[in-house]
CSV table of C-alpha atoms in Angstrom, one decimal:
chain,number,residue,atom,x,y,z
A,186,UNK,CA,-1.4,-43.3,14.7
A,187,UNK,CA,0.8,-43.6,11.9
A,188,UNK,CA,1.4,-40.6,9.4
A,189,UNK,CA,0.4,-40.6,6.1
A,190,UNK,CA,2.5,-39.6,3.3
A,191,UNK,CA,2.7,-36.2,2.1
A,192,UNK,CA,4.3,-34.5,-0.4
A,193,UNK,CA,4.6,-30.6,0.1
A,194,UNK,CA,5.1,-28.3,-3.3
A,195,UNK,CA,6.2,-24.7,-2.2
A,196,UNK,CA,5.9,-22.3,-4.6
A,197,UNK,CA,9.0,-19.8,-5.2
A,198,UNK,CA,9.1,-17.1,-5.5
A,199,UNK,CA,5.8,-16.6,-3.2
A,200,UNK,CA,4.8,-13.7,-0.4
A,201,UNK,CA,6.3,-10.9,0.0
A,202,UNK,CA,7.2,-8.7,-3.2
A,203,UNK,CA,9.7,-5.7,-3.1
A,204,UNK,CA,6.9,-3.1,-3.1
A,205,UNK,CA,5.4,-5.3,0.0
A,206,UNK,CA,8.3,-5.6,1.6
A,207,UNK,CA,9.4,-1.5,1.3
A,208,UNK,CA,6.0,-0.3,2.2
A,209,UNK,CA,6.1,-2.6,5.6
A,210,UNK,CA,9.9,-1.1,6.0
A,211,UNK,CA,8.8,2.5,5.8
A,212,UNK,CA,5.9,2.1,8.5
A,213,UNK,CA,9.1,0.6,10.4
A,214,UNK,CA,11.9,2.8,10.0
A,215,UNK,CA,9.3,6.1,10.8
A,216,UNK,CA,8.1,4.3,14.3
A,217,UNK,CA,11.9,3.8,14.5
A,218,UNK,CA,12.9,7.5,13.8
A,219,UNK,CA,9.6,9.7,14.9
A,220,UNK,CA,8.1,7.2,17.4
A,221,UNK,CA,4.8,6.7,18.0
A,222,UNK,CA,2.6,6.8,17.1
A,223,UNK,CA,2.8,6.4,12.9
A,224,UNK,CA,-0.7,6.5,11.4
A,225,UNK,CA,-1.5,4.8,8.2
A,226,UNK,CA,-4.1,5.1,5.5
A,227,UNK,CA,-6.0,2.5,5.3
A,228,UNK,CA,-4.0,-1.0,5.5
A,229,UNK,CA,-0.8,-0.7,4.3
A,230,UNK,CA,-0.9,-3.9,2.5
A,231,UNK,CA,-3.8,-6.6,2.5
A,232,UNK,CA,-2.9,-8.7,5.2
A,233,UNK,CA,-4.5,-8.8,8.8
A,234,UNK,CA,-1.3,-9.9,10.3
A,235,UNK,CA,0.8,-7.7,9.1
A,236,UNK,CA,-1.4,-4.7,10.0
A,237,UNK,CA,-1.7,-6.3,13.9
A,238,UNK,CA,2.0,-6.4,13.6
A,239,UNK,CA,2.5,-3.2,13.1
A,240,UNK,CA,-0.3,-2.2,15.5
A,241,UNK,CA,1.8,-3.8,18.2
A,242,UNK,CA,4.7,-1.5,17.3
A,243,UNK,CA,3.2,2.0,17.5
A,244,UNK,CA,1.1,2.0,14.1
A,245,UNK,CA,-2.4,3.5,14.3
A,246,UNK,CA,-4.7,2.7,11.3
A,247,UNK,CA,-7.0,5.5,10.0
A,248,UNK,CA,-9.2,5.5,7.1
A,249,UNK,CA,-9.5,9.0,6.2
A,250,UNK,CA,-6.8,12.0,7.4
A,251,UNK,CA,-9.4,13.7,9.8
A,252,UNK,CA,-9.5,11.0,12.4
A,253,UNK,CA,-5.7,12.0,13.3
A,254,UNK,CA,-6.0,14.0,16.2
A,255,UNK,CA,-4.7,17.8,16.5
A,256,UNK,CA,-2.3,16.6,19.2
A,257,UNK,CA,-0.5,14.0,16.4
A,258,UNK,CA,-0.7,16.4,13.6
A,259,UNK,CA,3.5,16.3,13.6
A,260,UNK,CA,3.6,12.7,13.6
A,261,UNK,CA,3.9,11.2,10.0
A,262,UNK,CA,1.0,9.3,8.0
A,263,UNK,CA,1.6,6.8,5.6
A,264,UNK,CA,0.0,6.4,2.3
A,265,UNK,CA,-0.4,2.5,1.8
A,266,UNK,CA,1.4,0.6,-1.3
A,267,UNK,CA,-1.8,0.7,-3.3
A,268,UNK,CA,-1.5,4.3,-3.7
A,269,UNK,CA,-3.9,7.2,-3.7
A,270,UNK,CA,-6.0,9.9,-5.9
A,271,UNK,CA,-4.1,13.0,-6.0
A,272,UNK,CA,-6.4,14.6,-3.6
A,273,UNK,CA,-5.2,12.9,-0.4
A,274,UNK,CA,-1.9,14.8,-0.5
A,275,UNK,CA,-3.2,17.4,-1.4
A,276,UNK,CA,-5.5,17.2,1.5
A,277,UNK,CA,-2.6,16.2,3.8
A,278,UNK,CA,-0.6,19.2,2.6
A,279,UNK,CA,-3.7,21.6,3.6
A,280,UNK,CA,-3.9,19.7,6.9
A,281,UNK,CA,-0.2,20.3,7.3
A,282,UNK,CA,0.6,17.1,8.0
A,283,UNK,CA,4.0,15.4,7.4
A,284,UNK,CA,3.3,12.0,5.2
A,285,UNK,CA,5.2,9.4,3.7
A,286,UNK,CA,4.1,7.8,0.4
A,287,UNK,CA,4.3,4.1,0.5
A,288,UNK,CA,3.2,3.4,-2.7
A,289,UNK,CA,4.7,0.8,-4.6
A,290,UNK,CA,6.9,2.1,-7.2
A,291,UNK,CA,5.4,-0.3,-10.0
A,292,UNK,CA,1.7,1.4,-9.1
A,293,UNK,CA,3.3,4.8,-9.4
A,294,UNK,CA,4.5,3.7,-12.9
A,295,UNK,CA,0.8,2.7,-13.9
A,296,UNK,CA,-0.2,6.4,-12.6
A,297,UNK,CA,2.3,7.8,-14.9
A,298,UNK,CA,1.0,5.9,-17.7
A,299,UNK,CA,-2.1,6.6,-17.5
A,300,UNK,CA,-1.4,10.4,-17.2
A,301,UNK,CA,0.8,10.4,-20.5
A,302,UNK,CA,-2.4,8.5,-22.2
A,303,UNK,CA,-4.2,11.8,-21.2
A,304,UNK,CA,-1.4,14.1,-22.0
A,305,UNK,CA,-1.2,12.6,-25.4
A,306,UNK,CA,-4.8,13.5,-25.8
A,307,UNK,CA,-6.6,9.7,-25.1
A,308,UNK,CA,-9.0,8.2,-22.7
A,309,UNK,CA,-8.1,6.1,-20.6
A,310,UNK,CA,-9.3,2.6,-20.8
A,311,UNK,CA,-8.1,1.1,-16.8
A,312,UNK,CA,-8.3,-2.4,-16.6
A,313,UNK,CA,-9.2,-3.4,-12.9
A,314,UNK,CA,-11.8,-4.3,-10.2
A,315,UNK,CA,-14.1,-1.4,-8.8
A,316,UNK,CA,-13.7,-0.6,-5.7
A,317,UNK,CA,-10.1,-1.7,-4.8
A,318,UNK,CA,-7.6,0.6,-3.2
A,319,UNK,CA,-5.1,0.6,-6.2
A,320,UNK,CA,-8.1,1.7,-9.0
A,321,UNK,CA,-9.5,4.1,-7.3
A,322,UNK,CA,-5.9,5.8,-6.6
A,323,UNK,CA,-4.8,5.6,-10.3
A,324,UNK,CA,-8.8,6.9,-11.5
A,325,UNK,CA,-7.5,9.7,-9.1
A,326,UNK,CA,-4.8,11.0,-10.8
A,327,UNK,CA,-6.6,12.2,-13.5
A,328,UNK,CA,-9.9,14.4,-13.7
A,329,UNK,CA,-13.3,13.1,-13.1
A,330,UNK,CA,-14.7,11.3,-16.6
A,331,UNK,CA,-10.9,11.2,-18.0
A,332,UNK,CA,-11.1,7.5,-17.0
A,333,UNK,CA,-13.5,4.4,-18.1
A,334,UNK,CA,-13.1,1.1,-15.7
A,335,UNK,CA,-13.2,-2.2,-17.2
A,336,UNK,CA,-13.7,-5.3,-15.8
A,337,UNK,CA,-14.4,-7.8,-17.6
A,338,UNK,CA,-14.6,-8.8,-21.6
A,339,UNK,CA,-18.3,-8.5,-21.1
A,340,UNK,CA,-17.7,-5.0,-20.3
A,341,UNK,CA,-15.0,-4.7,-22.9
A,342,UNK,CA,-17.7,-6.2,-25.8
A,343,UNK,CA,-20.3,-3.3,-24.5
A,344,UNK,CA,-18.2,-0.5,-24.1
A,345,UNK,CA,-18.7,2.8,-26.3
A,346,UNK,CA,-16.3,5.6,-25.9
A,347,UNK,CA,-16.8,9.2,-27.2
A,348,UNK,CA,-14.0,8.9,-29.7
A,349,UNK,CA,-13.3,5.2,-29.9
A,350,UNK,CA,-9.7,6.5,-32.2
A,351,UNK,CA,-8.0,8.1,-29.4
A,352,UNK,CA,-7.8,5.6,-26.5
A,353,UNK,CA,-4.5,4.2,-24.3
A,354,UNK,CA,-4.9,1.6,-21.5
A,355,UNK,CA,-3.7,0.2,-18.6
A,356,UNK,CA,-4.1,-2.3,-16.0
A,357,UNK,CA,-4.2,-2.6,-11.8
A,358,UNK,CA,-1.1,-4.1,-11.3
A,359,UNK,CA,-2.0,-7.8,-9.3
A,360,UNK,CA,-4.9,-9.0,-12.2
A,361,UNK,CA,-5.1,-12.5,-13.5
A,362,UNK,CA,-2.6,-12.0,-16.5
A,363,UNK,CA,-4.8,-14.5,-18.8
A,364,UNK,CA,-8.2,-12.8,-17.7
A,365,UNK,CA,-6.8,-9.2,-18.3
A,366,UNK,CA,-4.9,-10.7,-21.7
A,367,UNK,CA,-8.7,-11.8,-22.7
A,368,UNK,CA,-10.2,-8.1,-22.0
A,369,UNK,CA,-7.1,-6.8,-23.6
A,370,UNK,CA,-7.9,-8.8,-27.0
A,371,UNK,CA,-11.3,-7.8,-26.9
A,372,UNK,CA,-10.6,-4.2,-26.6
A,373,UNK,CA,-8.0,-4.0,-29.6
A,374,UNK,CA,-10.4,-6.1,-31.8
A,375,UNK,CA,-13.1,-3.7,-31.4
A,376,UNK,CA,-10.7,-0.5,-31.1
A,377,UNK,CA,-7.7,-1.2,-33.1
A,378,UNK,CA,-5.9,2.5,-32.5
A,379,UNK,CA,-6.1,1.1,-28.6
A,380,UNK,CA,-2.9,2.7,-27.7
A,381,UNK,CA,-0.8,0.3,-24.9
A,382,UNK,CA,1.2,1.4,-22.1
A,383,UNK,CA,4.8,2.3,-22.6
A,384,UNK,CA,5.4,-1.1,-20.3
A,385,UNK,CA,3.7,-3.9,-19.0
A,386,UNK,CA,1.3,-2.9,-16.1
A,387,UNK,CA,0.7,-6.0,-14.6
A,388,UNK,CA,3.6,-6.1,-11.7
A,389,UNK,CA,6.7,-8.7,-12.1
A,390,UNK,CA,5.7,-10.3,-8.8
A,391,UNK,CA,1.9,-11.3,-9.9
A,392,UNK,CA,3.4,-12.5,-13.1
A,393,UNK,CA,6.0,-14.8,-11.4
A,394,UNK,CA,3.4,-15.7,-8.5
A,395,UNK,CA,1.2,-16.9,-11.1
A,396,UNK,CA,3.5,-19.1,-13.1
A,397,UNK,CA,4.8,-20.7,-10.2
A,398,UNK,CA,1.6,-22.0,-9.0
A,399,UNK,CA,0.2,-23.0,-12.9
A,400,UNK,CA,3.4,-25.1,-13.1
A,401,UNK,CA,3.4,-26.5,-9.2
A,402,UNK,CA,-0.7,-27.1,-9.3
A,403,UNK,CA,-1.0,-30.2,-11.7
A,404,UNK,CA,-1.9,-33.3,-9.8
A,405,UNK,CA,-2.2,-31.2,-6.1
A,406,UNK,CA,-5.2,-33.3,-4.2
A,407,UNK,CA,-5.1,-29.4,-2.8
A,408,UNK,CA,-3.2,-26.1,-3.3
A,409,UNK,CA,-3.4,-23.3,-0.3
A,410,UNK,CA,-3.1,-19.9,-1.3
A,411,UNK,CA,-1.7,-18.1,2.1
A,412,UNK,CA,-3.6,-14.0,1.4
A,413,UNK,CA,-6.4,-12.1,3.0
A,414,UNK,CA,-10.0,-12.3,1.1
A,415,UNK,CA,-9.5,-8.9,0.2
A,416,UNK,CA,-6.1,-9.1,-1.6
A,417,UNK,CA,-6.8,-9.3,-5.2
A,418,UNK,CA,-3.4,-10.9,-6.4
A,419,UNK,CA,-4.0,-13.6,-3.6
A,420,UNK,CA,-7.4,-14.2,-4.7
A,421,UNK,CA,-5.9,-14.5,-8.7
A,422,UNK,CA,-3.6,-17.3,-7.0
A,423,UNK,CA,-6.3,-19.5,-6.3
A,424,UNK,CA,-8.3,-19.2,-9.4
A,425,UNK,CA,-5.1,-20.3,-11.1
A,426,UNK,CA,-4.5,-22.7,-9.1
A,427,UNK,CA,-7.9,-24.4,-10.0
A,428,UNK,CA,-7.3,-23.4,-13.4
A,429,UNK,CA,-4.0,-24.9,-14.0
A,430,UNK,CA,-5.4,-28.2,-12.5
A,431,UNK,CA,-5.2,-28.4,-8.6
A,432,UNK,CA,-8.2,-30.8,-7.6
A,433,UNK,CA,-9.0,-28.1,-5.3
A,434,UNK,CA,-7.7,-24.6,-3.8
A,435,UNK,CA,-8.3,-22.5,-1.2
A,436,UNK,CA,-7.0,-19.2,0.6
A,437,UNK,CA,-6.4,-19.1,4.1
A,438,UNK,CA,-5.3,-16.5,6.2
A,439,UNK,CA,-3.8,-18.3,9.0
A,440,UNK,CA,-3.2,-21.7,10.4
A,441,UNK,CA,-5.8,-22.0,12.6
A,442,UNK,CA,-8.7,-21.5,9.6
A,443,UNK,CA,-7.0,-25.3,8.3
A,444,UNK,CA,-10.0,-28.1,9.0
A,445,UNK,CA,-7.8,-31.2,8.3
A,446,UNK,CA,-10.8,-33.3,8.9
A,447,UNK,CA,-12.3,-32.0,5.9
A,448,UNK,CA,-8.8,-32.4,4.0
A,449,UNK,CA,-8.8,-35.7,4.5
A,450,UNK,CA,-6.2,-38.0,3.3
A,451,UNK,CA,-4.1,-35.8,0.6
A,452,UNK,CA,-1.0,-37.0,-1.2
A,453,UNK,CA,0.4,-34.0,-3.3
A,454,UNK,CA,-0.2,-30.0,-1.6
A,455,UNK,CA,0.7,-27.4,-3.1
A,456,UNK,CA,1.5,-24.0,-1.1
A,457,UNK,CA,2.0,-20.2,-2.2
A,458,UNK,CA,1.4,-17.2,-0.7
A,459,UNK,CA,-0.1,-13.5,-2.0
A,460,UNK,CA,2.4,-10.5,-2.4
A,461,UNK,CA,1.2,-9.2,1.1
A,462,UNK,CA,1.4,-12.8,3.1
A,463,UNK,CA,4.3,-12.6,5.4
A,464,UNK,CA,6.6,-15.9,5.4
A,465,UNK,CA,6.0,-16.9,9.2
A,466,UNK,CA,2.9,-17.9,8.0
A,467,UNK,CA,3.5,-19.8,5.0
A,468,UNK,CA,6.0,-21.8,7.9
A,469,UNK,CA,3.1,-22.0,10.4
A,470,UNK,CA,1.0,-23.5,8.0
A,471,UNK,CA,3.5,-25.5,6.7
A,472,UNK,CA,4.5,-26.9,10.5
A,473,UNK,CA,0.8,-27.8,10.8
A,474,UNK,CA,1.1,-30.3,8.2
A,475,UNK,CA,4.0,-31.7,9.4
A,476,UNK,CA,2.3,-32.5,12.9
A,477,UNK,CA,-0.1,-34.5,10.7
A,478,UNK,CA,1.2,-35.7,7.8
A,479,UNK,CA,4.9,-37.2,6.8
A,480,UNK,CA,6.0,-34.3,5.0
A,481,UNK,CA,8.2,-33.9,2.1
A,482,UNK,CA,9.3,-30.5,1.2
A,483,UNK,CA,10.2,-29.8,-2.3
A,484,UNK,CA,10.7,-26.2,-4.0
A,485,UNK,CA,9.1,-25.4,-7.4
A,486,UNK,CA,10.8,-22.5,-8.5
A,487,UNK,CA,10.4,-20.7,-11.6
A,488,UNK,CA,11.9,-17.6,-11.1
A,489,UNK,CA,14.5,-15.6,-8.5
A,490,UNK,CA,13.7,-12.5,-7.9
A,491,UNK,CA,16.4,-9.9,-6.4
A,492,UNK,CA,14.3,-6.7,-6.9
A,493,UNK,CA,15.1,-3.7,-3.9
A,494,UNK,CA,12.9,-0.7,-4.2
A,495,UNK,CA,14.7,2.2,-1.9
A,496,UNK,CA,12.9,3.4,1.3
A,497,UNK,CA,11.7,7.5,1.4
A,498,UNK,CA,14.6,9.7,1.4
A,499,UNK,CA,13.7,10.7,5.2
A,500,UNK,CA,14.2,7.2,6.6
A,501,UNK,CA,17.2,6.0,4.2
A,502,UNK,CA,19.7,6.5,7.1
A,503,UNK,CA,17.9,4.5,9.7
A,504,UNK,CA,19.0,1.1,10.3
A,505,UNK,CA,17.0,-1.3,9.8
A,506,UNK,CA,17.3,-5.0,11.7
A,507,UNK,CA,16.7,-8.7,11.2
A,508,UNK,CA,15.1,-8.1,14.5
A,509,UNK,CA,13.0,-5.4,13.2
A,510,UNK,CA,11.4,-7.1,10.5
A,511,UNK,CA,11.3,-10.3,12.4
A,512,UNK,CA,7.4,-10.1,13.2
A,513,UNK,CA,6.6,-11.3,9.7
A,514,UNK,CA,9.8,-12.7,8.6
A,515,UNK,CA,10.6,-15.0,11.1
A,516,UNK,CA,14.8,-15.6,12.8
């Protein structure tokens, strides 16, 4: 049977982002270093194939501290990249347990700026979804009823603070940068002494992620997003996606989850992957086009980015390998 046409846009950049990529490295480097096993707090990122990956090296996945047994209490835990409330050190430290905070350095600077709005005597307006990892570790930096969660402009038309001229806000970091710019507007039109962050909360990598696939999505018969359901940035890619004028979009976590009878006969895919989507899956999915399709590959890129966040000052002298990292970035 002959194969149809098919034109293939990749995204760039797509998958992996620094703070991704460092938090993966750290779970690495301390299997490399301590041995195993390394236990982890909750997933390290949002990706069911990255956490089996690191499963298969050593890595034992825990949702809360007491599950690690006496035996392991010298073995190191790591703290995942979507941070936590400042009770789980603190509970590590009365546990004495060694841990290693994976936490992506952009969240961190969300925690900070949500602290200085408190210092500086405001409530804290956080812009975010309830429930996810990465809120409820920046609501946990600061004292119970310092913060009010925000989701939506709904929320934002309805809300009534105690002292609505002495408020500062931020945002999780992987939102939908035109649904949080609407909630944003909102806020300052009711509240205009809103005070903003020092910076930009929304992370680098969601921003580019997002304007690749708006500029690569017009006239896709499909677009695949390659993120687990639970990954909110991933989850933003596809709405975008639709948004900016795919005929349709989808996540999909793996290759196998593809039912090419109910593609049908496409002409123009588009592909991109969530901050935590490893790259040997983006190729896997890719591949399975290939075996049905004649497949052109072309890159739209709207952005390089060349961003290194620094591993924990215990690990920074262990090498680490092509080899080492190979389980989700491919030879």
């Amino acid at each position: 049977m002959t194969k149809g046409p098919l034109t293939i846009r990749l995204c760039g950049p797509r998958g992996f982002c620094a703070g991704v990529d460092r938090a993966i490295q750290i779970v690495v480097l301390a299997l490399k270093r301590y041995g195993a096993p390394v236990y982890v707090r909750h997933e390290i990122v949002h990706n069911r194939y990255v956490v089996e990956g690191l499963e298969a090296l050593g890595a034992v996945f825990v949702e809360e501290l007491d599950e690690i047994p006496a035996e392991h209490r010298e073995q190191p835990v790591v703290f995942s990249a979507h941070g936590v409330p400042k009770s789980v050190p603190a509970d590590a430290e009365k546990r004495n347990l060694f841990y290693l905070d994976a936490t992506c350095p952009l969240v961190s600077k969300v925690h900070k700026q949500a602290m200085r709005h408190q210092r500086l005597g405001r409530h804290v307006v956080l812009i975010g979804h309830a429930g996810h990892p990465e809120v409820i570790g920046t609501m946990g930096q600061l004292p119970e009823g310092a913060v009010s969660l925000i989701e939506t402009v709904e929320e934002a038309e309805n809300y009534v603070p105690a002292d609505p001229d002495n408020l500062g806000y931020v945002t999780q970091t992987t939102l939908s940068v035109e649904d949080t710019a609407a909630v944003i507007a909102k806020l300052q039109e009711r509240f205009p002494k809103l005070m903003a962050p020092a910076a930009d909360s929304i992370c680098y990598a969601t921003t580019n992620r997002q304007e690749a696939v708006s500029a690569a999505a017009p006239g896709c018969d499909l677009f695949i997003i390659v993120g687990a359901p639970n990954s909110s940035n991933s989850r933003r890619l596809v709405e975008v996606a639709r948004r900016a004028g795919a005929s349709d979009a989808i996540l999909v976590q793996r290759a196998t989850e593809l039912d090419f009878e109910a593609i049908g006969n496409i002409g123009t895919l588009g592909i991109s992957a969530g901050a935590s989507a490893p790259e040997v899956v983006v190729n896997e999915i890719i591949e399975a086009f290939r075996a049905r399709f004649d497949a052109r590959l072309e890159l739209a890129e709207t952005a390089i980015e060349n961003e290194h966040f620094l591993v924990n000052r215990e690990l920074r002298d262990m090498e680490l390998t092509v080899e080492d990292m190979a389980f989700v970035n491919g030879r």
